[in-house]
Short mmCIF file of C-alpha atoms in Angstrom, two decimals:
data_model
loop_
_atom_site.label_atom_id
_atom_site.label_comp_id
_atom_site.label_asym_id
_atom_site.label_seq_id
_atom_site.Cartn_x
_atom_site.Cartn_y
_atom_site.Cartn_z
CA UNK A 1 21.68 17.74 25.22
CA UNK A 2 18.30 18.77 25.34
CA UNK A 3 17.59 17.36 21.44
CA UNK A 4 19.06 14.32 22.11
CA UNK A 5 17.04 13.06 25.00
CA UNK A 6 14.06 13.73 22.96
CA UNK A 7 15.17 11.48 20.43
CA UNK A 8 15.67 8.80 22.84
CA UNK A 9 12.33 9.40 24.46
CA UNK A 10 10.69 9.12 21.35
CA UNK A 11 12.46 6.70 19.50
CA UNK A 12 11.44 4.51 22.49
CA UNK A 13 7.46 5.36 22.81
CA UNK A 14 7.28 5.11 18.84
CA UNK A 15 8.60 1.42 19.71
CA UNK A 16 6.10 0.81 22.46
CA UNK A 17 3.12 2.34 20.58
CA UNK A 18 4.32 -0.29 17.24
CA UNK A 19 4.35 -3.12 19.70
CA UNK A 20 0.69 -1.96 20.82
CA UNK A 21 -0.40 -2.08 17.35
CA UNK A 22 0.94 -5.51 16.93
CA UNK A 23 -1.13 -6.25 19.76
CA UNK A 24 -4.06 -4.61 18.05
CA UNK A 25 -3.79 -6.61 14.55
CA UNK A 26 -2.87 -10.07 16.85
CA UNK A 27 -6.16 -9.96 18.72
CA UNK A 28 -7.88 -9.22 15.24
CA UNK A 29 -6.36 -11.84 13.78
CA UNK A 30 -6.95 -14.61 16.95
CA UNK A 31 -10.75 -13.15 16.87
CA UNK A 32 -11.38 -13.64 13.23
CA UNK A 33 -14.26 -13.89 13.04
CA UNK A 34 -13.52 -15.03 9.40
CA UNK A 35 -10.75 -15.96 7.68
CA UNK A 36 -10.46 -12.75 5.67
CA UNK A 37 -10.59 -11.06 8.82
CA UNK A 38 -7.17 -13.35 10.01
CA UNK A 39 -5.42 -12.62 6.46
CA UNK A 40 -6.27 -9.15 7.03
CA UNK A 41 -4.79 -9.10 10.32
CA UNK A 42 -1.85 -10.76 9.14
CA UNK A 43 -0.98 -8.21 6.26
CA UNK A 44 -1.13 -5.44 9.25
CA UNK A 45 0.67 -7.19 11.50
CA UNK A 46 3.98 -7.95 9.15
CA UNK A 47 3.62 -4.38 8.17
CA UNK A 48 4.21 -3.31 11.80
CA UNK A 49 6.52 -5.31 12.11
CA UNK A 50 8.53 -3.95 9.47
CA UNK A 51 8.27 -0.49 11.05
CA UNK A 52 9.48 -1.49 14.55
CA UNK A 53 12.63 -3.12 12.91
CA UNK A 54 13.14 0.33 11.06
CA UNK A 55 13.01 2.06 14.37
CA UNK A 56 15.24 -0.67 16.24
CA UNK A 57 17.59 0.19 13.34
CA UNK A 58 17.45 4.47 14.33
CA UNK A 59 18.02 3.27 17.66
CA UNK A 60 20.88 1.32 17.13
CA UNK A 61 22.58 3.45 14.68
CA UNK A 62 22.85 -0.05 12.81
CA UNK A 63 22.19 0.34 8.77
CA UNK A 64 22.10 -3.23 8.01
CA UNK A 65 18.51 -3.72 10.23
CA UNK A 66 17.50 -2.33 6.38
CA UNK A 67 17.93 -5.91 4.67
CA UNK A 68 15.89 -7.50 7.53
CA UNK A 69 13.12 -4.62 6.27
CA UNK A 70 13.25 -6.24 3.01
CA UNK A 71 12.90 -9.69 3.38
CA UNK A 72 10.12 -9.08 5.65
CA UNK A 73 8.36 -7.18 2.95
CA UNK A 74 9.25 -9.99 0.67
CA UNK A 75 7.79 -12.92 2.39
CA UNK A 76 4.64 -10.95 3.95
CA UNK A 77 3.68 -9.90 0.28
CA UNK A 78 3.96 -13.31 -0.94
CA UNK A 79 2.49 -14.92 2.35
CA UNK A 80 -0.47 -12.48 2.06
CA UNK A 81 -0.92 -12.50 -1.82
CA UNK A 82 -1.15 -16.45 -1.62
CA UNK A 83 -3.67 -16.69 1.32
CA UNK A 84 -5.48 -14.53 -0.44
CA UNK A 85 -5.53 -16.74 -3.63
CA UNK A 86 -6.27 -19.90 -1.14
CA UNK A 87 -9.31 -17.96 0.08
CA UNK A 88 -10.59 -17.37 -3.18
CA UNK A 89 -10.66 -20.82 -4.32
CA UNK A 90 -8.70 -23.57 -1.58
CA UNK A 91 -5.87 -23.47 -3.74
CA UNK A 92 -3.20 -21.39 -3.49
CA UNK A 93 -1.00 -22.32 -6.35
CA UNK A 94 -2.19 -22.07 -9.78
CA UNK B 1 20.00 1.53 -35.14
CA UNK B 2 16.75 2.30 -33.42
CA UNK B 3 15.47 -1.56 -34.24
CA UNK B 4 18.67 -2.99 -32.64
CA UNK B 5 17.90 -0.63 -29.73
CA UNK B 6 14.11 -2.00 -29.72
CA UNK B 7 15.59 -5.52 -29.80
CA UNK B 8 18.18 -4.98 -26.92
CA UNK B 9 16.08 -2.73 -24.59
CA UNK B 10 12.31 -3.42 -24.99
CA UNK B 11 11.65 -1.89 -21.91
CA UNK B 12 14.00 1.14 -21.47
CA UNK B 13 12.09 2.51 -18.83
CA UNK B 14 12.06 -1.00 -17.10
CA UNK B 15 16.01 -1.63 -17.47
CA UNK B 16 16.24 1.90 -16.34
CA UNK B 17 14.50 1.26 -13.44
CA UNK B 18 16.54 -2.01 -12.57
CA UNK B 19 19.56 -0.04 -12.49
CA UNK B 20 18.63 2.39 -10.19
CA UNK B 21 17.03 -0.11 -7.98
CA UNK B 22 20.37 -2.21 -8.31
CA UNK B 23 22.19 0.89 -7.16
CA UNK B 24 20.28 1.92 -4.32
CA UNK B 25 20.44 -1.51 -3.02
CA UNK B 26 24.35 -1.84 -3.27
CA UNK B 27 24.55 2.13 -2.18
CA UNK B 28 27.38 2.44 -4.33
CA UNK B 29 28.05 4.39 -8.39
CA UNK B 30 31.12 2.53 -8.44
CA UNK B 31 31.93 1.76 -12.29
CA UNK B 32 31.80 -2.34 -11.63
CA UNK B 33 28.18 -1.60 -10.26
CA UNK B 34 27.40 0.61 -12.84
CA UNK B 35 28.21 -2.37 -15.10
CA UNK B 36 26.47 -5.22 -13.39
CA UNK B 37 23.44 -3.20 -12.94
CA UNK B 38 23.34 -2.00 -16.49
CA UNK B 39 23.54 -6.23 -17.38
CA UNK B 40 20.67 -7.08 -15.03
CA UNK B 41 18.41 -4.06 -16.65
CA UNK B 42 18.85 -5.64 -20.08
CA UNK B 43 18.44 -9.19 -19.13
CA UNK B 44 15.47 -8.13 -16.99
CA UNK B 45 14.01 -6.23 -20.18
CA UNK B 46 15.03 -9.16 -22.60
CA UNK B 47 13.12 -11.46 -19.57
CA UNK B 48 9.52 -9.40 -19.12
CA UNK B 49 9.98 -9.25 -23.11
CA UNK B 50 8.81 -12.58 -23.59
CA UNK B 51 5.43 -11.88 -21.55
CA UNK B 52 4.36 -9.08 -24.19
CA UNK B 53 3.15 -6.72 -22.23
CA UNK B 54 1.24 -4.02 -24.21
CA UNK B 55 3.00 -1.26 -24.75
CA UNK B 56 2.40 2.35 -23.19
CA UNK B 57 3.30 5.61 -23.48
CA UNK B 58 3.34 8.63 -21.12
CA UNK B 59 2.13 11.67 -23.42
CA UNK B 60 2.90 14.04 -20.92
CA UNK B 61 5.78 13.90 -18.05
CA UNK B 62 4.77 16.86 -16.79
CA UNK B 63 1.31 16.44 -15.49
CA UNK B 64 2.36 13.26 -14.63
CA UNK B 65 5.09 14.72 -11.80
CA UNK B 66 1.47 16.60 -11.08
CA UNK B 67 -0.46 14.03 -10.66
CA UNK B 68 1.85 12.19 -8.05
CA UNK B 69 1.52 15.33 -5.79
CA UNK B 70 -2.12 15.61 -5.92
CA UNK B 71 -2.19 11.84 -5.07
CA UNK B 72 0.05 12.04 -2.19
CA UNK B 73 -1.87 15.27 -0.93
CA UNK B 74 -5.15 12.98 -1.21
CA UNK B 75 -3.09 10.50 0.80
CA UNK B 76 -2.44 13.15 3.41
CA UNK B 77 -5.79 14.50 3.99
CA UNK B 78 -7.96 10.59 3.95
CA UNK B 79 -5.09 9.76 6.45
CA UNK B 80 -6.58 12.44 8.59
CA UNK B 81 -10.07 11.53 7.30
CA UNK B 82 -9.65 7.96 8.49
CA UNK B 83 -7.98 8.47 11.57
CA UNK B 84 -10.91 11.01 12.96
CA UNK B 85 -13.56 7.94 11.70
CA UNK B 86 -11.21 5.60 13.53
CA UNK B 87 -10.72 7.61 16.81
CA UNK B 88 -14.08 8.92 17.02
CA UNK B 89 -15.74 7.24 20.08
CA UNK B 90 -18.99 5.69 19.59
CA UNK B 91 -19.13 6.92 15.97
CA UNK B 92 -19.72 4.16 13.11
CA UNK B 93 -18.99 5.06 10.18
CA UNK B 94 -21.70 4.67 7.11
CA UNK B 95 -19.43 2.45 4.61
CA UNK B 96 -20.75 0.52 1.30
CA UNK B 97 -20.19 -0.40 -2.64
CA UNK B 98 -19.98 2.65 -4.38
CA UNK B 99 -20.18 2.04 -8.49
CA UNK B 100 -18.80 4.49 -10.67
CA UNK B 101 -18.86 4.22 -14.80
CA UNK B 102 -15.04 5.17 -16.19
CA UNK B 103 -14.29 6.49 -19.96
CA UNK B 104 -10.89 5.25 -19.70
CA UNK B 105 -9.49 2.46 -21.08
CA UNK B 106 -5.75 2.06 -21.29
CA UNK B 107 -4.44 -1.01 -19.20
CA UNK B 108 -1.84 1.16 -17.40
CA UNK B 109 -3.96 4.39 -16.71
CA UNK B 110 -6.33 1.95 -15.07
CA UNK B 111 -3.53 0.06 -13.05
CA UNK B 112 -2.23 3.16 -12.19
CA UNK B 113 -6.32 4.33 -10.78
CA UNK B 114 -6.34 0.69 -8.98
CA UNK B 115 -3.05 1.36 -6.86
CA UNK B 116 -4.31 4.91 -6.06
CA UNK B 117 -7.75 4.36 -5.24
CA UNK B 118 -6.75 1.34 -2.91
CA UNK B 119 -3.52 2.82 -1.34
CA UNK B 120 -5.36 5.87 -0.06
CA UNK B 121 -6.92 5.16 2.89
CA UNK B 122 -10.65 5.15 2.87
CA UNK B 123 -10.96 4.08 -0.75
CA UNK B 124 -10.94 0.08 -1.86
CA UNK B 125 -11.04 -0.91 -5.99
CA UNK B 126 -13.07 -3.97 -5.73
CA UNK B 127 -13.72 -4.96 -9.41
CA UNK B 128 -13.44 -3.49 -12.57
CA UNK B 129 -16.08 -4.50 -15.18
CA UNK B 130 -13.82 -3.89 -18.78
CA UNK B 131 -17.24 -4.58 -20.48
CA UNK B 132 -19.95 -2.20 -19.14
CA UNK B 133 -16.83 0.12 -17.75
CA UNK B 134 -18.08 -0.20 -14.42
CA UNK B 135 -15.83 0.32 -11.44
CA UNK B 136 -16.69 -1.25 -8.10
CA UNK B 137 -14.86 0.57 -5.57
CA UNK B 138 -16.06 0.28 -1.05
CA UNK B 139 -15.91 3.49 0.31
CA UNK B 140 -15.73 3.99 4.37
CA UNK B 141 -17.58 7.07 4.75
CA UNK B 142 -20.02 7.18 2.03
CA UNK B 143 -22.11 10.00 3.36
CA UNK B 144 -21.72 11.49 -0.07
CA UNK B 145 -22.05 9.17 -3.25
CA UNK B 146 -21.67 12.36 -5.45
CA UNK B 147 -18.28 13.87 -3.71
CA UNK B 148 -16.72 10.36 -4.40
CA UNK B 149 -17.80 10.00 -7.88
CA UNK B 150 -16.49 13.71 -8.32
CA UNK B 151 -13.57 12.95 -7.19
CA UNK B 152 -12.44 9.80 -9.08
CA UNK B 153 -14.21 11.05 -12.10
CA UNK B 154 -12.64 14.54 -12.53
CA UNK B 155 -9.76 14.41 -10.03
CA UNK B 156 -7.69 11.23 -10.95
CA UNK B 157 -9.76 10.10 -14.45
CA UNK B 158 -9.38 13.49 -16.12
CA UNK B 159 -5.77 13.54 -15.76
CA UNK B 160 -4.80 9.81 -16.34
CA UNK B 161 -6.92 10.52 -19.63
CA UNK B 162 -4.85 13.17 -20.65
CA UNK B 163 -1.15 11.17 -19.34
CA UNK B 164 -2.05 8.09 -21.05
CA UNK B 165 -4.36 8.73 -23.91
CA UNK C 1 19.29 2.42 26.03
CA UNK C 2 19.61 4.56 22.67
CA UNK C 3 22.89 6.05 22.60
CA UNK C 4 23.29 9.14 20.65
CA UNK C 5 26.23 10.75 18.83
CA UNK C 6 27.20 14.02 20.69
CA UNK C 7 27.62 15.75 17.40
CA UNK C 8 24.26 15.31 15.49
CA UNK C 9 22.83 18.56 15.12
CA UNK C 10 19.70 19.34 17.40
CA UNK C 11 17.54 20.00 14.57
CA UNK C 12 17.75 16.59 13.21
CA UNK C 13 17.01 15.04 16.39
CA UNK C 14 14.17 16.72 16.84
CA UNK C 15 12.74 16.00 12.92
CA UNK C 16 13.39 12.47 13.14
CA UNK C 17 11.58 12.23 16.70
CA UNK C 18 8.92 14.10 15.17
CA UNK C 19 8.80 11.81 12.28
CA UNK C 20 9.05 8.49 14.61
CA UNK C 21 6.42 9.38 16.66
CA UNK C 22 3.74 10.35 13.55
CA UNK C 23 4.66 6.88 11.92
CA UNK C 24 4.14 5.15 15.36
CA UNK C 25 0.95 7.14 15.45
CA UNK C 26 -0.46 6.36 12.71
CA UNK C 27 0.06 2.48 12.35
CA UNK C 28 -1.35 2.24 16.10
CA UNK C 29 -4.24 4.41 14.99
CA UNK C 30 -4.80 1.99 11.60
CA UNK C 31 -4.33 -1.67 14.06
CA UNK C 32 -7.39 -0.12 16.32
CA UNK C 33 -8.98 0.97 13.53
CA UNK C 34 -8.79 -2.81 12.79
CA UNK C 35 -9.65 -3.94 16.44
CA UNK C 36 -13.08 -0.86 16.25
CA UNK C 37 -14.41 -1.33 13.07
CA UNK C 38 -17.66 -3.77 12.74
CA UNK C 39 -17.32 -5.44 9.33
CA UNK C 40 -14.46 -6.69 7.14
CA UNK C 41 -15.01 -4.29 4.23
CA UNK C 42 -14.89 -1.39 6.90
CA UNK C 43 -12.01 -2.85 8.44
CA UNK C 44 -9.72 -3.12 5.19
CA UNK C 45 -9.66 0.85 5.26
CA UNK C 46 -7.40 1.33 7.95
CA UNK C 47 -4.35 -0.39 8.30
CA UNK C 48 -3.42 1.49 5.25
CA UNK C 49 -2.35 4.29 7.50
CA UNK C 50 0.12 1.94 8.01
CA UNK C 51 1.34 0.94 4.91
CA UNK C 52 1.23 4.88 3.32
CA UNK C 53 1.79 7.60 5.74
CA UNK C 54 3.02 5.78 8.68
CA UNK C 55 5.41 3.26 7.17
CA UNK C 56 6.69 6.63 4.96
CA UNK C 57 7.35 8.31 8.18
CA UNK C 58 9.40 6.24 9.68
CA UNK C 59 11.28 5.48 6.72
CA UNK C 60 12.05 9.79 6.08
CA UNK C 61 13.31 9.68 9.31
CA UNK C 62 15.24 6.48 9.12
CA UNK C 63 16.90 8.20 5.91
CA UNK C 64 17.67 11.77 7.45
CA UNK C 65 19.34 10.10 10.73
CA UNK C 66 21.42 7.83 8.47
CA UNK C 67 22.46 10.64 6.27
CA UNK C 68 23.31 12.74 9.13
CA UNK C 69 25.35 10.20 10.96
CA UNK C 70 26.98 8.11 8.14
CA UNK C 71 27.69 11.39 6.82
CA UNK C 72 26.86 10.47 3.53
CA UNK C 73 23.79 9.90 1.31
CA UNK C 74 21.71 7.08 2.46
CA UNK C 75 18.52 6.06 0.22
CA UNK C 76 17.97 3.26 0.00
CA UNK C 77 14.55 3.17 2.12
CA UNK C 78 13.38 4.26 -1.28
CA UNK C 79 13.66 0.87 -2.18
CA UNK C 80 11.16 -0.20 0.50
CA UNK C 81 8.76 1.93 0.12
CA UNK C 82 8.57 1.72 -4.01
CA UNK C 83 8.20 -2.09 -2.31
CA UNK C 84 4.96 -0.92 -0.37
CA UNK C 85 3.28 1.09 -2.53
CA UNK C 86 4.07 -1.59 -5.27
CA UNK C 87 2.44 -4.11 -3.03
CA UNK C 88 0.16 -3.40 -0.48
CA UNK C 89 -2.77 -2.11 -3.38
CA UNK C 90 -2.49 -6.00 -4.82
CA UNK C 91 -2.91 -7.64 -1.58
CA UNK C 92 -5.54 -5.89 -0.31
CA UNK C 93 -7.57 -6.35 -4.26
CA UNK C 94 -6.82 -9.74 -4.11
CA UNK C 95 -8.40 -10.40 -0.42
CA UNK C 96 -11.49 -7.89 -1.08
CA UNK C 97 -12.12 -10.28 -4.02
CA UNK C 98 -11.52 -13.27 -2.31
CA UNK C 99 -13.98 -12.13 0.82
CA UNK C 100 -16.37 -11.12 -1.99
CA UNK C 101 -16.42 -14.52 -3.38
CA UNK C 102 -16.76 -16.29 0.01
CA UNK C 103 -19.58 -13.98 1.42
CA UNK C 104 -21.68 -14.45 -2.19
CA UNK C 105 -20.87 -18.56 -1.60
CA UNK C 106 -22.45 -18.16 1.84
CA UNK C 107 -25.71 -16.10 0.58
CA UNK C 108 -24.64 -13.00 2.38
CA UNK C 109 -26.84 -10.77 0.98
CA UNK C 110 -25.52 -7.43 1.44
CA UNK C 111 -22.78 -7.75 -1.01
CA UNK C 112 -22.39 -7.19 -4.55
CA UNK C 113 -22.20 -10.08 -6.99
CA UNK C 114 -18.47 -10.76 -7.61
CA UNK C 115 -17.16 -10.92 -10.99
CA UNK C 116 -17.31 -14.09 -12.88
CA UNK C 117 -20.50 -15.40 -10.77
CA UNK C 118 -24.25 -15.81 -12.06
CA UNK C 119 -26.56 -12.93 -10.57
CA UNK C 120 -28.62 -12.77 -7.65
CA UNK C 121 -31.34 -15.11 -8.81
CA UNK C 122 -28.92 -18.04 -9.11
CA UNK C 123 -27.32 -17.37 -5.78
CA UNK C 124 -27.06 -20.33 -3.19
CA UNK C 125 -29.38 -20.76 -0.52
CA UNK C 126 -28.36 -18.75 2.72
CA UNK C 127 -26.98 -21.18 5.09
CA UNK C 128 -28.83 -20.94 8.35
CA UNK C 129 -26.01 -19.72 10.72
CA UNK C 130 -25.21 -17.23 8.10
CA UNK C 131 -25.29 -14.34 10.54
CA UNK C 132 -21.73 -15.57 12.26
CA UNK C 133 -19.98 -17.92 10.21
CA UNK C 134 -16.99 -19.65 12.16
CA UNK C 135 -14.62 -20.17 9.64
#
């Protein structure tokens, strides 16, 4: 069917345009050219992440791709939140 | 009654909110979840009790359900607003520190003006200074210092001031 | 290769493309955002694309495929992105504040003074490679 091949097509681009922006936020974040600029990068780059897993999950009609979503969110928040705090003063646990 | 209620729940709309979230993550309104989820809402209100938060109030529902749409129709158009600054070629966009002074006060109609202000694209909160009531936010295209004070002052402040005060 | 159920209805297929692509879209536009932009304040605008509209996206059409093809409600994407819009405002406060801090420790000139630190007068000397610090 005509809708279905669509679906395929685009589930498919939508994945190679999400790898292209991890490419994007993985150059940002090897440039710097400061360490915000890296943490930054990083934050962008586990978002992404998250959204290509989503779409590997449409593609493979697999629901349970939606925990992986989650603990990806998890860590990345924490990752990000504590370089952050490490920036801020060179410690990241207070 | 109502002061064994405060003692058990001293967050309803927290335990409430655990519940759901419990439920959505087990997909299921099965009685046994119903139960286990209703546990973890108290003991999660009993927990956040101990960190006295100060305690809200939402005066009005209503505008608040209003306020949610204008916010994600702001989120709508800056995502087309950024994306033209971003796929412009050769144009560079005039950014800087734009400070704003705010009448409000109330811990969560502030909280609530952080996570908008930062979550729309285009907008940063950089500082808030509680004792001159100076807010520091970095705008990306600050052609116009006056439409962005316009628009957190009597688009977003206006309202929270009447939700929350 | 994708492989599709023969019985989900056209219209759905066609949404959730729809949907997929914009999300797509939208995070690539905020990464080159990230890549084009000059300075780091300018550069913490756009991957929120990302994290608002284009992570939302992808996560309606996530939800209406599921529903369609489990044939029963599935929400629980919700749960993500309360997640995102929960988080993404605190990390980016928290760096903009930390990057503050570190460009007023270097003498950077063009930003404000960050909360908690003595004025202008009592700033620290610029150091002389100011212009492109390494770290």
């Amino acid at each position: 069917m005509m809708a279905h091949s669509i679906l395929i097509w685009s589930v498919a681009t939508a994945e190679m345009m999400i790898v292209l922006a991890m490419a994007c936020a993985a150059y940002r974040m090897l440039k710097g050219p400061r360490a915000q600029d890296r943490v930054l990068a990083l934050d962008a780059f586990y978002v992404c992440g998250m959204i290509l897993i989503l779409t590997f999950g449409i593609e493979t009609s697999d629901i349970f791709y939606f925990e992986a979503v989650l603990v990806i969110a998890l860590v990345g928040f924490v990752a990000t939140a504590a370089l952050a705090k490490f920036l801020m003063r060179g410690e990241p646990i207070e | 009654m109502s002061a064994i209620t405060r003692r058990v729940l001293p967050y309803p709309l927290l335990s409430v909110f655990l519940l759901i979230m419990w439920l959505l993550l087990n997909q299921s309104l099965s009685p046994g979840h119903l139960i286990l989820g209703s546990i973890i809402g108290v003991a999660g209100g009993l927990a956040t009790s101990s960190l006295q938060i100060p305690s809200g109030r939402v005066r009005n529902l209503h505008l608040l359900v209003q306020f949610a749409f204008i916010v994600l129709y702001d989120i709508i158009r800056s995502n087309i607003a950024v994306s033209r600054i971003v796929l412009t070629p050769g144009r560079v966009a005039k950014s800087g520190f734009l400070t704003v002074k705010l009448d409000i006060r109330n811990e969560y109609a502030l909280a609530i003006l952080a996570c908008v202000v930062t979550s729309t694209p285009g907008t940063v909160w950089v500082n808030f200074d509680s004792a001159k009531g100076e807010l520091l936010l970095h705008v990306l295209d600050l052609v116009d210092e006056d439409e962005w004070t316009d628009l957190i002052k009597n688009r977003y402040e206006r309202l929270l001031k009447e939700i929350f005060e | 290769m994708m492989e599709v159920s023969p019985t989900l209805p056209a219209w759905v297929a066609i949404v959730t493309s729809i949907l997929v692509l914009l999300g797509a879209a939208l995070t690539l536009i905020g990464t080159i955002g990230l890549v084009r932009l000059n300075n780091f304040y300018s550069r913490v605008h756009p991957p929120t694309l990302g994290t608002t509209l284009g992570i939302g996206c992808v996560l309606l059409a996530s939800m209406l495929y599921f529903s369609v093809v489990k044939q029963r409600l599935v929400v629980h994407e919700v749960l993500i992105a309360i997640f995102v819009t929960i988080t993404t405002p605190v990390t980016l406060m928290l760096l903009v504040s930390a990057a503050l801090r570190r460009d007023w420790a270097i003498g950077d000139p063009s930003v404000p003074v960050p909360p908690g630190l003595p004025e202008e007068a009592e700033r620290p000397e610029p150091l002389p490679e100011s212009d492109q610090p390494t770290s």
